[in-house]
PDB file of C-alpha atoms in Angstrom:
ATOM      1  CA  UNK A 282     -77.449 -30.489  50.657  1.00 50.00           C
ATOM      2  CA  UNK A 283     -76.696 -34.202  50.355  1.00 53.00           C
ATOM      3  CA  UNK A 284     -80.005 -35.859  51.267  1.00 59.00           C
ATOM      4  CA  UNK A 285     -78.369 -39.229  51.748  1.00 57.00           C
ATOM      5  CA  UNK A 286     -75.675 -38.887  49.075  1.00 54.00           C
ATOM      6  CA  UNK A 287     -72.109 -39.577  50.211  1.00 56.00           C
ATOM      7  CA  UNK A 288     -69.808 -36.617  50.699  1.00 55.00           C
ATOM      8  CA  UNK A 289     -67.069 -38.101  48.535  1.00 56.00           C
ATOM      9  CA  UNK A 290     -68.988 -37.752  45.290  1.00 52.00           C
ATOM     10  CA  UNK A 291     -67.246 -36.003  42.341  1.00 53.00           C
ATOM     11  CA  UNK A 292     -67.846 -32.222  42.356  1.00 50.00           C
ATOM     12  CA  UNK A 293     -69.918 -32.315  39.174  1.00 51.00           C
ATOM     13  CA  UNK A 294     -72.344 -34.765  40.835  1.00 48.00           C
ATOM     14  CA  UNK A 295     -72.910 -32.788  44.015  1.00 49.00           C
ATOM     15  CA  UNK A 296     -76.286 -31.169  43.756  1.00 49.00           C
ATOM     16  CA  UNK A 297     -78.922 -29.349  45.697  1.00 50.00           C
ATOM     17  CA  UNK A 298     -80.898 -32.466  46.510  1.00 49.00           C
ATOM     18  CA  UNK A 299     -83.548 -34.677  44.986  1.00 52.00           C
ATOM     19  CA  UNK A 300     -81.370 -35.375  41.948  1.00 50.00           C
ATOM     20  CA  UNK A 301     -81.252 -31.733  40.704  1.00 52.00           C
ATOM     21  CA  UNK A 302     -77.899 -30.048  40.134  1.00 53.00           C
ATOM     22  CA  UNK A 303     -76.836 -27.379  42.533  1.00 52.00           C
ATOM     23  CA  UNK A 304     -75.108 -24.025  41.864  1.00 52.00           C
ATOM     24  CA  UNK A 305     -71.707 -25.645  41.502  1.00 50.00           C
ATOM     25  CA  UNK A 306     -72.777 -28.098  38.804  1.00 50.00           C
ATOM     26  CA  UNK A 307     -71.582 -27.739  35.220  1.00 52.00           C
ATOM     27  CA  UNK A 308     -74.029 -25.887  32.931  1.00 51.00           C
ATOM     28  CA  UNK A 309     -75.684 -28.286  30.493  1.00 52.00           C
ATOM     29  CA  UNK A 310     -74.957 -28.413  26.765  1.00 48.00           C
ATOM     30  CA  UNK A 311     -71.779 -26.272  26.731  1.00 49.00           C
ATOM     31  CA  UNK A 312     -69.632 -28.615  24.696  1.00 49.00           C
ATOM     32  CA  UNK A 313     -68.865 -27.329  21.215  1.00 47.00           C
ATOM     33  CA  UNK A 314     -69.733 -30.772  19.883  1.00 49.00           C
ATOM     34  CA  UNK A 315     -73.312 -30.336  21.211  1.00 52.00           C
ATOM     35  CA  UNK A 316     -74.016 -26.927  19.667  1.00 52.00           C
ATOM     36  CA  UNK A 317     -75.409 -28.330  16.447  1.00 55.00           C
ATOM     37  CA  UNK A 318     -77.276 -31.297  17.913  1.00 58.00           C
ATOM     38  CA  UNK A 319     -81.080 -31.297  17.484  1.00 59.00           C
ATOM     39  CA  UNK A 320     -82.587 -28.846  19.911  1.00 58.00           C
ATOM     40  CA  UNK A 321     -79.257 -27.214  20.730  1.00 57.00           C
ATOM     41  CA  UNK A 322     -78.376 -25.254  17.576  1.00 59.00           C
ATOM     42  CA  UNK A 323     -75.686 -22.606  17.993  1.00 60.00           C
ATOM     43  CA  UNK A 324     -76.689 -19.034  17.162  1.00 60.00           C
ATOM     44  CA  UNK A 325     -74.735 -16.882  14.682  1.00 54.00           C
ATOM     45  CA  UNK A 326     -74.873 -13.225  13.786  1.00 57.00           C
ATOM     46  CA  UNK A 327     -76.385 -12.088  10.478  1.00 60.00           C
ATOM     47  CA  UNK A 328     -73.777 -12.361   7.724  1.00 52.00           C
ATOM     48  CA  UNK A 329     -71.435 -14.489   9.824  1.00 54.00           C
ATOM     49  CA  UNK A 330     -70.027 -17.594   8.164  1.00 55.00           C
ATOM     50  CA  UNK A 331     -70.606 -20.545  10.564  1.00 54.00           C
ATOM     51  CA  UNK A 332     -68.004 -22.675   8.789  1.00 54.00           C
ATOM     52  CA  UNK A 333     -65.204 -20.107   8.619  1.00 51.00           C
ATOM     53  CA  UNK A 334     -65.099 -19.945   4.817  1.00 51.00           C
ATOM     54  CA  UNK A 335     -65.053 -16.125   4.841  1.00 48.00           C
ATOM     55  CA  UNK A 336     -61.864 -15.928   6.878  1.00 45.00           C
ATOM     56  CA  UNK A 337     -59.033 -14.389   4.828  1.00 42.00           C
ATOM     57  CA  UNK A 338     -56.309 -16.875   3.946  1.00 42.00           C
ATOM     58  CA  UNK A 339     -53.023 -16.523   5.741  1.00 44.00           C
ATOM     59  CA  UNK A 340     -50.282 -15.002   3.548  1.00 44.00           C
ATOM     60  CA  UNK A 341     -47.798 -17.498   2.203  1.00 50.00           C
ATOM     61  CA  UNK A 342     -44.487 -17.373   4.005  1.00 53.00           C
ATOM     62  CA  UNK A 343     -41.308 -16.926   1.959  1.00 55.00           C
ATOM     63  CA  UNK A 344     -39.824 -20.223   0.854  1.00 61.00           C
ATOM     64  CA  UNK A 345     -36.449 -19.357   2.350  1.00 71.00           C
ATOM     65  CA  UNK A 346     -34.088 -16.549   3.352  1.00 83.00           C
ATOM     66  CA  UNK A 347     -32.919 -13.952   0.877  1.00 86.00           C
ATOM     67  CA  UNK A 348     -30.210 -15.174  -1.470  1.00 89.00           C
ATOM     68  CA  UNK A 349     -26.857 -13.451  -1.658  1.00 91.00           C
ATOM     69  CA  UNK A 350     -26.194 -11.620  -4.897  1.00 89.00           C
ATOM     70  CA  UNK A 351     -23.740 -14.283  -6.070  1.00 91.00           C
ATOM     71  CA  UNK A 352     -26.292 -17.040  -5.496  1.00 92.00           C
ATOM     72  CA  UNK A 353     -29.011 -14.909  -7.073  1.00 93.00           C
ATOM     73  CA  UNK A 354     -27.114 -14.304 -10.315  1.00 93.00           C
ATOM     74  CA  UNK A 355     -25.963 -17.895 -10.650  1.00 92.00           C
ATOM     75  CA  UNK A 356     -29.395 -19.194  -9.646  1.00 93.00           C
ATOM     76  CA  UNK A 357     -31.143 -17.279 -12.435  1.00 94.00           C
ATOM     77  CA  UNK A 358     -28.962 -19.118 -14.955  1.00 91.00           C
ATOM     78  CA  UNK A 359     -28.563 -22.528 -13.295  1.00 92.00           C
ATOM     79  CA  UNK A 360     -31.633 -22.907 -11.015  1.00 92.00           C
ATOM     80  CA  UNK A 361     -34.215 -20.454 -12.319  1.00 93.00           C
ATOM     81  CA  UNK A 362     -37.388 -22.093 -10.994  1.00 91.00           C
ATOM     82  CA  UNK A 363     -36.152 -22.456  -7.421  1.00 92.00           C
ATOM     83  CA  UNK A 364     -34.550 -18.999  -7.480  1.00 93.00           C
ATOM     84  CA  UNK A 365     -37.689 -17.214  -8.689  1.00 94.00           C
ATOM     85  CA  UNK A 366     -39.853 -19.038  -6.161  1.00 91.00           C
ATOM     86  CA  UNK A 367     -37.518 -18.163  -3.306  1.00 91.00           C
ATOM     87  CA  UNK A 368     -37.036 -14.505  -4.291  1.00 91.00           C
ATOM     88  CA  UNK A 369     -40.629 -13.683  -5.161  1.00 90.00           C
ATOM     89  CA  UNK A 370     -41.049 -11.669  -1.937  1.00 90.00           C
ATOM     90  CA  UNK A 371     -37.636  -9.979  -1.774  1.00 92.00           C
ATOM     91  CA  UNK A 372     -36.629  -6.801  -3.647  1.00 92.00           C
ATOM     92  CA  UNK A 373     -33.399  -7.153  -5.624  1.00 94.00           C
ATOM     93  CA  UNK A 374     -32.694  -3.503  -6.428  1.00 94.00           C
ATOM     94  CA  UNK A 375     -28.982  -3.637  -5.657  1.00 93.00           C
ATOM     95  CA  UNK A 376     -28.004  -6.439  -8.059  1.00 94.00           C
ATOM     96  CA  UNK A 377     -30.564  -5.320 -10.658  1.00 95.00           C
ATOM     97  CA  UNK A 378     -29.359  -1.721 -10.874  1.00 96.00           C
ATOM     98  CA  UNK A 379     -25.649  -2.552 -10.752  1.00 96.00           C
ATOM     99  CA  UNK A 380     -25.794  -5.344 -13.329  1.00 96.00           C
ATOM    100  CA  UNK A 381     -28.052  -3.360 -15.666  1.00 95.00           C
ATOM    101  CA  UNK A 382     -25.860  -0.248 -15.456  1.00 96.00           C
ATOM    102  CA  UNK A 383     -22.680  -2.230 -16.163  1.00 95.00           C
ATOM    103  CA  UNK A 384     -24.453  -3.905 -19.061  1.00 94.00           C
ATOM    104  CA  UNK A 385     -25.442  -0.466 -20.351  1.00 92.00           C
ATOM    105  CA  UNK A 386     -21.832   0.712 -20.224  1.00 91.00           C
ATOM    106  CA  UNK A 387     -20.823  -2.170 -22.493  1.00 91.00           C
ATOM    107  CA  UNK A 388     -23.941  -2.388 -24.653  1.00 88.00           C
ATOM    108  CA  UNK A 389     -22.925   0.485 -26.887  1.00 85.00           C
ATOM    109  CA  UNK A 390     -19.857  -1.481 -28.000  1.00 85.00           C
ATOM    110  CA  UNK A 391     -22.090  -4.220 -29.381  1.00 82.00           C
ATOM    111  CA  UNK A 392     -23.176  -1.995 -32.290  1.00 79.00           C
ATOM    112  CA  UNK A 393     -20.635  -1.385 -35.021  1.00 76.00           C
ATOM    113  CA  UNK A 394     -21.326   2.274 -35.793  1.00 79.00           C
ATOM    114  CA  UNK A 395     -21.730   3.286 -32.170  1.00 79.00           C
ATOM    115  CA  UNK A 396     -18.528   1.485 -31.222  1.00 81.00           C
ATOM    116  CA  UNK A 397     -16.593   3.293 -33.967  1.00 80.00           C
ATOM    117  CA  UNK A 398     -17.991   6.637 -32.872  1.00 82.00           C
ATOM    118  CA  UNK A 399     -16.910   6.069 -29.273  1.00 84.00           C
ATOM    119  CA  UNK A 400     -13.466   4.748 -30.171  1.00 82.00           C
ATOM    120  CA  UNK A 401     -12.652   7.662 -32.486  1.00 80.00           C
ATOM    121  CA  UNK A 402     -14.149  10.322 -30.234  1.00 81.00           C
ATOM    122  CA  UNK A 403     -12.237  12.318 -27.668  1.00 81.00           C
ATOM    123  CA  UNK A 404     -12.338  11.248 -24.034  1.00 81.00           C
ATOM    124  CA  UNK A 405     -14.521  14.211 -23.075  1.00 82.00           C
ATOM    125  CA  UNK A 406     -17.069  13.166 -25.693  1.00 83.00           C
ATOM    126  CA  UNK A 407     -16.882   9.391 -25.294  1.00 86.00           C
ATOM    127  CA  UNK A 408     -17.407   9.287 -21.507  1.00 89.00           C
ATOM    128  CA  UNK A 409     -20.720  11.222 -21.483  1.00 89.00           C
ATOM    129  CA  UNK A 410     -21.805   9.192 -24.512  1.00 87.00           C
ATOM    130  CA  UNK A 411     -21.228   5.882 -22.738  1.00 91.00           C
ATOM    131  CA  UNK A 412     -22.722   7.072 -19.425  1.00 93.00           C
ATOM    132  CA  UNK A 413     -25.829   8.391 -21.164  1.00 92.00           C
ATOM    133  CA  UNK A 414     -26.322   5.081 -22.932  1.00 89.00           C
ATOM    134  CA  UNK A 415     -25.960   3.199 -19.636  1.00 93.00           C
ATOM    135  CA  UNK A 416     -28.514   5.415 -17.889  1.00 94.00           C
ATOM    136  CA  UNK A 417     -30.978   5.139 -20.761  1.00 93.00           C
ATOM    137  CA  UNK A 418     -30.726   1.346 -20.865  1.00 92.00           C
ATOM    138  CA  UNK A 419     -31.184   1.138 -17.101  1.00 95.00           C
ATOM    139  CA  UNK A 420     -34.267   3.371 -17.212  1.00 95.00           C
ATOM    140  CA  UNK A 421     -35.652   1.435 -20.179  1.00 92.00           C
ATOM    141  CA  UNK A 422     -35.204  -1.899 -18.393  1.00 93.00           C
ATOM    142  CA  UNK A 423     -36.943  -0.492 -15.316  1.00 96.00           C
ATOM    143  CA  UNK A 424     -39.900   0.809 -17.346  1.00 95.00           C
ATOM    144  CA  UNK A 425     -40.252  -2.475 -19.222  1.00 94.00           C
ATOM    145  CA  UNK A 426     -40.221  -4.341 -15.915  1.00 94.00           C
ATOM    146  CA  UNK A 427     -43.030  -2.132 -14.620  1.00 95.00           C
ATOM    147  CA  UNK A 428     -45.024  -2.859 -17.783  1.00 95.00           C
ATOM    148  CA  UNK A 429     -44.526  -6.607 -17.268  1.00 95.00           C
ATOM    149  CA  UNK A 430     -45.679  -6.361 -13.652  1.00 95.00           C
ATOM    150  CA  UNK A 431     -48.733  -4.286 -14.608  1.00 95.00           C
ATOM    151  CA  UNK A 432     -49.779  -6.764 -17.267  1.00 95.00           C
ATOM    152  CA  UNK A 433     -49.317  -9.643 -14.824  1.00 94.00           C
ATOM    153  CA  UNK A 434     -51.613  -7.946 -12.315  1.00 93.00           C
ATOM    154  CA  UNK A 435     -54.180  -7.270 -15.042  1.00 93.00           C
ATOM    155  CA  UNK A 436     -54.132 -10.974 -15.920  1.00 92.00           C
ATOM    156  CA  UNK A 437     -54.878 -11.996 -12.342  1.00 92.00           C
ATOM    157  CA  UNK A 438     -51.418 -12.052 -10.758  1.00 90.00           C
ATOM    158  CA  UNK A 439     -50.856 -11.292  -7.087  1.00 90.00           C
ATOM    159  CA  UNK A 440     -47.113 -10.630  -6.908  1.00 89.00           C
ATOM    160  CA  UNK A 441     -45.263  -7.560  -5.639  1.00 91.00           C
ATOM    161  CA  UNK A 442     -43.908  -5.044  -8.093  1.00 92.00           C
ATOM    162  CA  UNK A 443     -40.407  -4.653  -6.655  1.00 93.00           C
ATOM    163  CA  UNK A 444     -39.286  -8.301  -7.005  1.00 94.00           C
ATOM    164  CA  UNK A 445     -40.926  -8.544 -10.431  1.00 95.00           C
ATOM    165  CA  UNK A 446     -39.243  -5.426 -11.808  1.00 96.00           C
ATOM    166  CA  UNK A 447     -35.839  -6.247 -10.334  1.00 95.00           C
ATOM    167  CA  UNK A 448     -35.842  -9.836 -11.552  1.00 96.00           C
ATOM    168  CA  UNK A 449     -37.012  -8.779 -15.012  1.00 95.00           C
ATOM    169  CA  UNK A 450     -34.097  -6.343 -15.258  1.00 95.00           C
ATOM    170  CA  UNK A 451     -31.669  -9.108 -14.333  1.00 96.00           C
ATOM    171  CA  UNK A 452     -33.197 -11.521 -16.847  1.00 96.00           C
ATOM    172  CA  UNK A 453     -33.035  -8.897 -19.591  1.00 93.00           C
ATOM    173  CA  UNK A 454     -29.343  -8.172 -19.069  1.00 93.00           C
ATOM    174  CA  UNK A 455     -28.013 -11.592 -18.118  1.00 94.00           C
ATOM    175  CA  UNK A 456     -29.563 -13.359 -21.088  1.00 93.00           C
ATOM    176  CA  UNK A 457     -28.126 -10.846 -23.531  1.00 91.00           C
ATOM    177  CA  UNK A 458     -24.619 -10.996 -22.065  1.00 92.00           C
ATOM    178  CA  UNK A 459     -23.402 -13.826 -24.375  1.00 92.00           C
ATOM    179  CA  UNK A 460     -24.519 -11.965 -27.499  1.00 91.00           C
ATOM    180  CA  UNK A 461     -22.985  -8.723 -26.278  1.00 90.00           C
ATOM    181  CA  UNK A 462     -19.602 -10.264 -25.487  1.00 91.00           C
ATOM    182  CA  UNK A 463     -19.373 -11.858 -28.935  1.00 91.00           C
ATOM    183  CA  UNK A 464     -20.630  -8.700 -30.670  1.00 88.00           C
ATOM    184  CA  UNK A 465     -17.936  -6.578 -28.984  1.00 87.00           C
ATOM    185  CA  UNK A 466     -15.290  -8.562 -30.878  1.00 86.00           C
ATOM    186  CA  UNK A 467     -17.063  -9.965 -33.945  1.00 82.00           C
ATOM    187  CA  UNK A 468     -19.400  -7.052 -34.640  1.00 78.00           C
ATOM    188  CA  UNK A 469     -23.126  -6.795 -34.274  1.00 74.00           C
ATOM    189  CA  UNK A 470     -23.796  -7.531 -37.968  1.00 77.00           C
ATOM    190  CA  UNK A 471     -22.152 -10.959 -37.939  1.00 81.00           C
ATOM    191  CA  UNK A 472     -24.462 -13.856 -38.725  1.00 85.00           C
ATOM    192  CA  UNK A 473     -23.234 -15.841 -35.733  1.00 88.00           C
ATOM    193  CA  UNK A 474     -24.058 -12.923 -33.448  1.00 87.00           C
ATOM    194  CA  UNK A 475     -27.569 -12.780 -34.861  1.00 86.00           C
ATOM    195  CA  UNK A 476     -28.034 -16.512 -34.255  1.00 89.00           C
ATOM    196  CA  UNK A 477     -26.837 -16.138 -30.674  1.00 90.00           C
ATOM    197  CA  UNK A 478     -29.230 -13.227 -30.320  1.00 88.00           C
ATOM    198  CA  UNK A 479     -32.182 -15.394 -31.337  1.00 90.00           C
ATOM    199  CA  UNK A 480     -31.148 -18.218 -29.004  1.00 92.00           C
ATOM    200  CA  UNK A 481     -30.684 -15.957 -26.006  1.00 92.00           C
ATOM    201  CA  UNK A 482     -33.975 -14.193 -26.797  1.00 92.00           C
ATOM    202  CA  UNK A 483     -35.809 -17.513 -26.592  1.00 93.00           C
ATOM    203  CA  UNK A 484     -34.010 -18.230 -23.318  1.00 93.00           C
ATOM    204  CA  UNK A 485     -35.147 -14.826 -22.039  1.00 93.00           C
ATOM    205  CA  UNK A 486     -38.734 -15.701 -22.939  1.00 93.00           C
ATOM    206  CA  UNK A 487     -38.516 -18.927 -20.948  1.00 95.00           C
ATOM    207  CA  UNK A 488     -37.029 -17.144 -17.939  1.00 95.00           C
ATOM    208  CA  UNK A 489     -39.575 -14.313 -18.088  1.00 95.00           C
ATOM    209  CA  UNK A 490     -42.402 -16.841 -18.206  1.00 95.00           C
ATOM    210  CA  UNK A 491     -41.008 -18.806 -15.268  1.00 94.00           C
ATOM    211  CA  UNK A 492     -40.383 -15.680 -13.190  1.00 95.00           C
ATOM    212  CA  UNK A 493     -43.814 -14.134 -13.758  1.00 95.00           C
ATOM    213  CA  UNK A 494     -45.517 -17.490 -13.220  1.00 94.00           C
ATOM    214  CA  UNK A 495     -43.895 -17.978  -9.816  1.00 92.00           C
ATOM    215  CA  UNK A 496     -43.942 -14.341  -8.713  1.00 92.00           C
ATOM    216  CA  UNK A 497     -47.633 -13.861  -9.553  1.00 93.00           C
ATOM    217  CA  UNK A 498     -49.033 -17.416  -9.294  1.00 91.00           C
ATOM    218  CA  UNK A 499     -50.085 -17.430 -12.952  1.00 92.00           C
ATOM    219  CA  UNK A 500     -50.333 -20.222 -15.481  1.00 93.00           C
ATOM    220  CA  UNK A 501     -47.566 -20.135 -18.066  1.00 90.00           C
ATOM    221  CA  UNK A 502     -49.738 -18.810 -20.979  1.00 92.00           C
ATOM    222  CA  UNK A 503     -50.721 -15.751 -18.949  1.00 94.00           C
ATOM    223  CA  UNK A 504     -47.186 -15.339 -17.667  1.00 93.00           C
ATOM    224  CA  UNK A 505     -45.898 -15.376 -21.237  1.00 93.00           C
ATOM    225  CA  UNK A 506     -48.549 -12.872 -22.262  1.00 93.00           C
ATOM    226  CA  UNK A 507     -47.510 -10.538 -19.441  1.00 93.00           C
ATOM    227  CA  UNK A 508     -43.913 -10.674 -20.703  1.00 93.00           C
ATOM    228  CA  UNK A 509     -44.804 -10.142 -24.370  1.00 92.00           C
ATOM    229  CA  UNK A 510     -44.153  -6.385 -24.511  1.00 91.00           C
ATOM    230  CA  UNK A 511     -40.789  -6.645 -22.776  1.00 91.00           C
ATOM    231  CA  UNK A 512     -39.768  -9.509 -25.048  1.00 91.00           C
ATOM    232  CA  UNK A 513     -40.781  -7.555 -28.150  1.00 90.00           C
ATOM    233  CA  UNK A 514     -38.831  -4.509 -26.986  1.00 88.00           C
ATOM    234  CA  UNK A 515     -35.803  -6.640 -26.139  1.00 86.00           C
ATOM    235  CA  UNK A 516     -35.872  -8.191 -29.601  1.00 84.00           C
ATOM    236  CA  UNK A 517     -36.319  -4.997 -31.577  1.00 81.00           C
ATOM    237  CA  UNK A 518     -34.136  -2.602 -29.587  1.00 75.00           C
ATOM    238  CA  UNK A 519     -31.193  -4.724 -28.447  1.00 72.00           C
ATOM    239  CA  UNK A 520     -31.099  -8.212 -29.916  1.00 65.00           C
ATOM    240  CA  UNK A 521     -31.693  -7.241 -33.511  1.00 59.00           C
ATOM    241  CA  UNK A 522     -31.018  -3.542 -33.275  1.00 52.00           C
ATOM    242  CA  UNK A 523     -28.967  -3.625 -36.463  1.00 45.00           C
ATOM    243  CA  UNK A 524     -31.726  -5.308 -38.460  1.00 41.00           C
TER     244      UNK A 524
END
């Protein structure tokens, strides 16, 4: 098979004679860089994207491990942007339900008439009264969180419902805690309590907007619009409930 060629030639140059490649030679034009050269165009199936643009994007990985409940609660107040970005893929049902229920147990004492009714009622009447209020506030916060998530998805968001609802419940209760603590001692009708209520309501709007924006990858106007119903309910039912 050599026809005068030396036996120590490289394998790819050994042929069948007269300059033609033999069976062991490399097939021509197999390099991927040669597929689209003139005369050597690569074939594709009908509907196939030759450039890979139709390939689904890889899901974004979480920005970090799940935060502990202490870090979560403090992060919402002190580091909201980083906290919402990190927790956008993690459900927070435990802290959300516990904090909201405890808030509901105390919320009734932030209204003057309701507080007087509970204080002057018998123990058998006051306990079911307080527990019922706590359950109703917890359910209301959950429903409002679902509404916020639904609006965010309607506006083009892509976040999960469990983190959105849980974080919205935490924002709703944590931002109202300063007003509630003052109202328990100064009364819900006090002017200072009303001012604190307005300030904390604005803070809640900022936190809702940041949370929805990072959880659903929305611009802040749409994120604020998704939170509008929950903010309106928070203002009318809790913040200014004595108005």
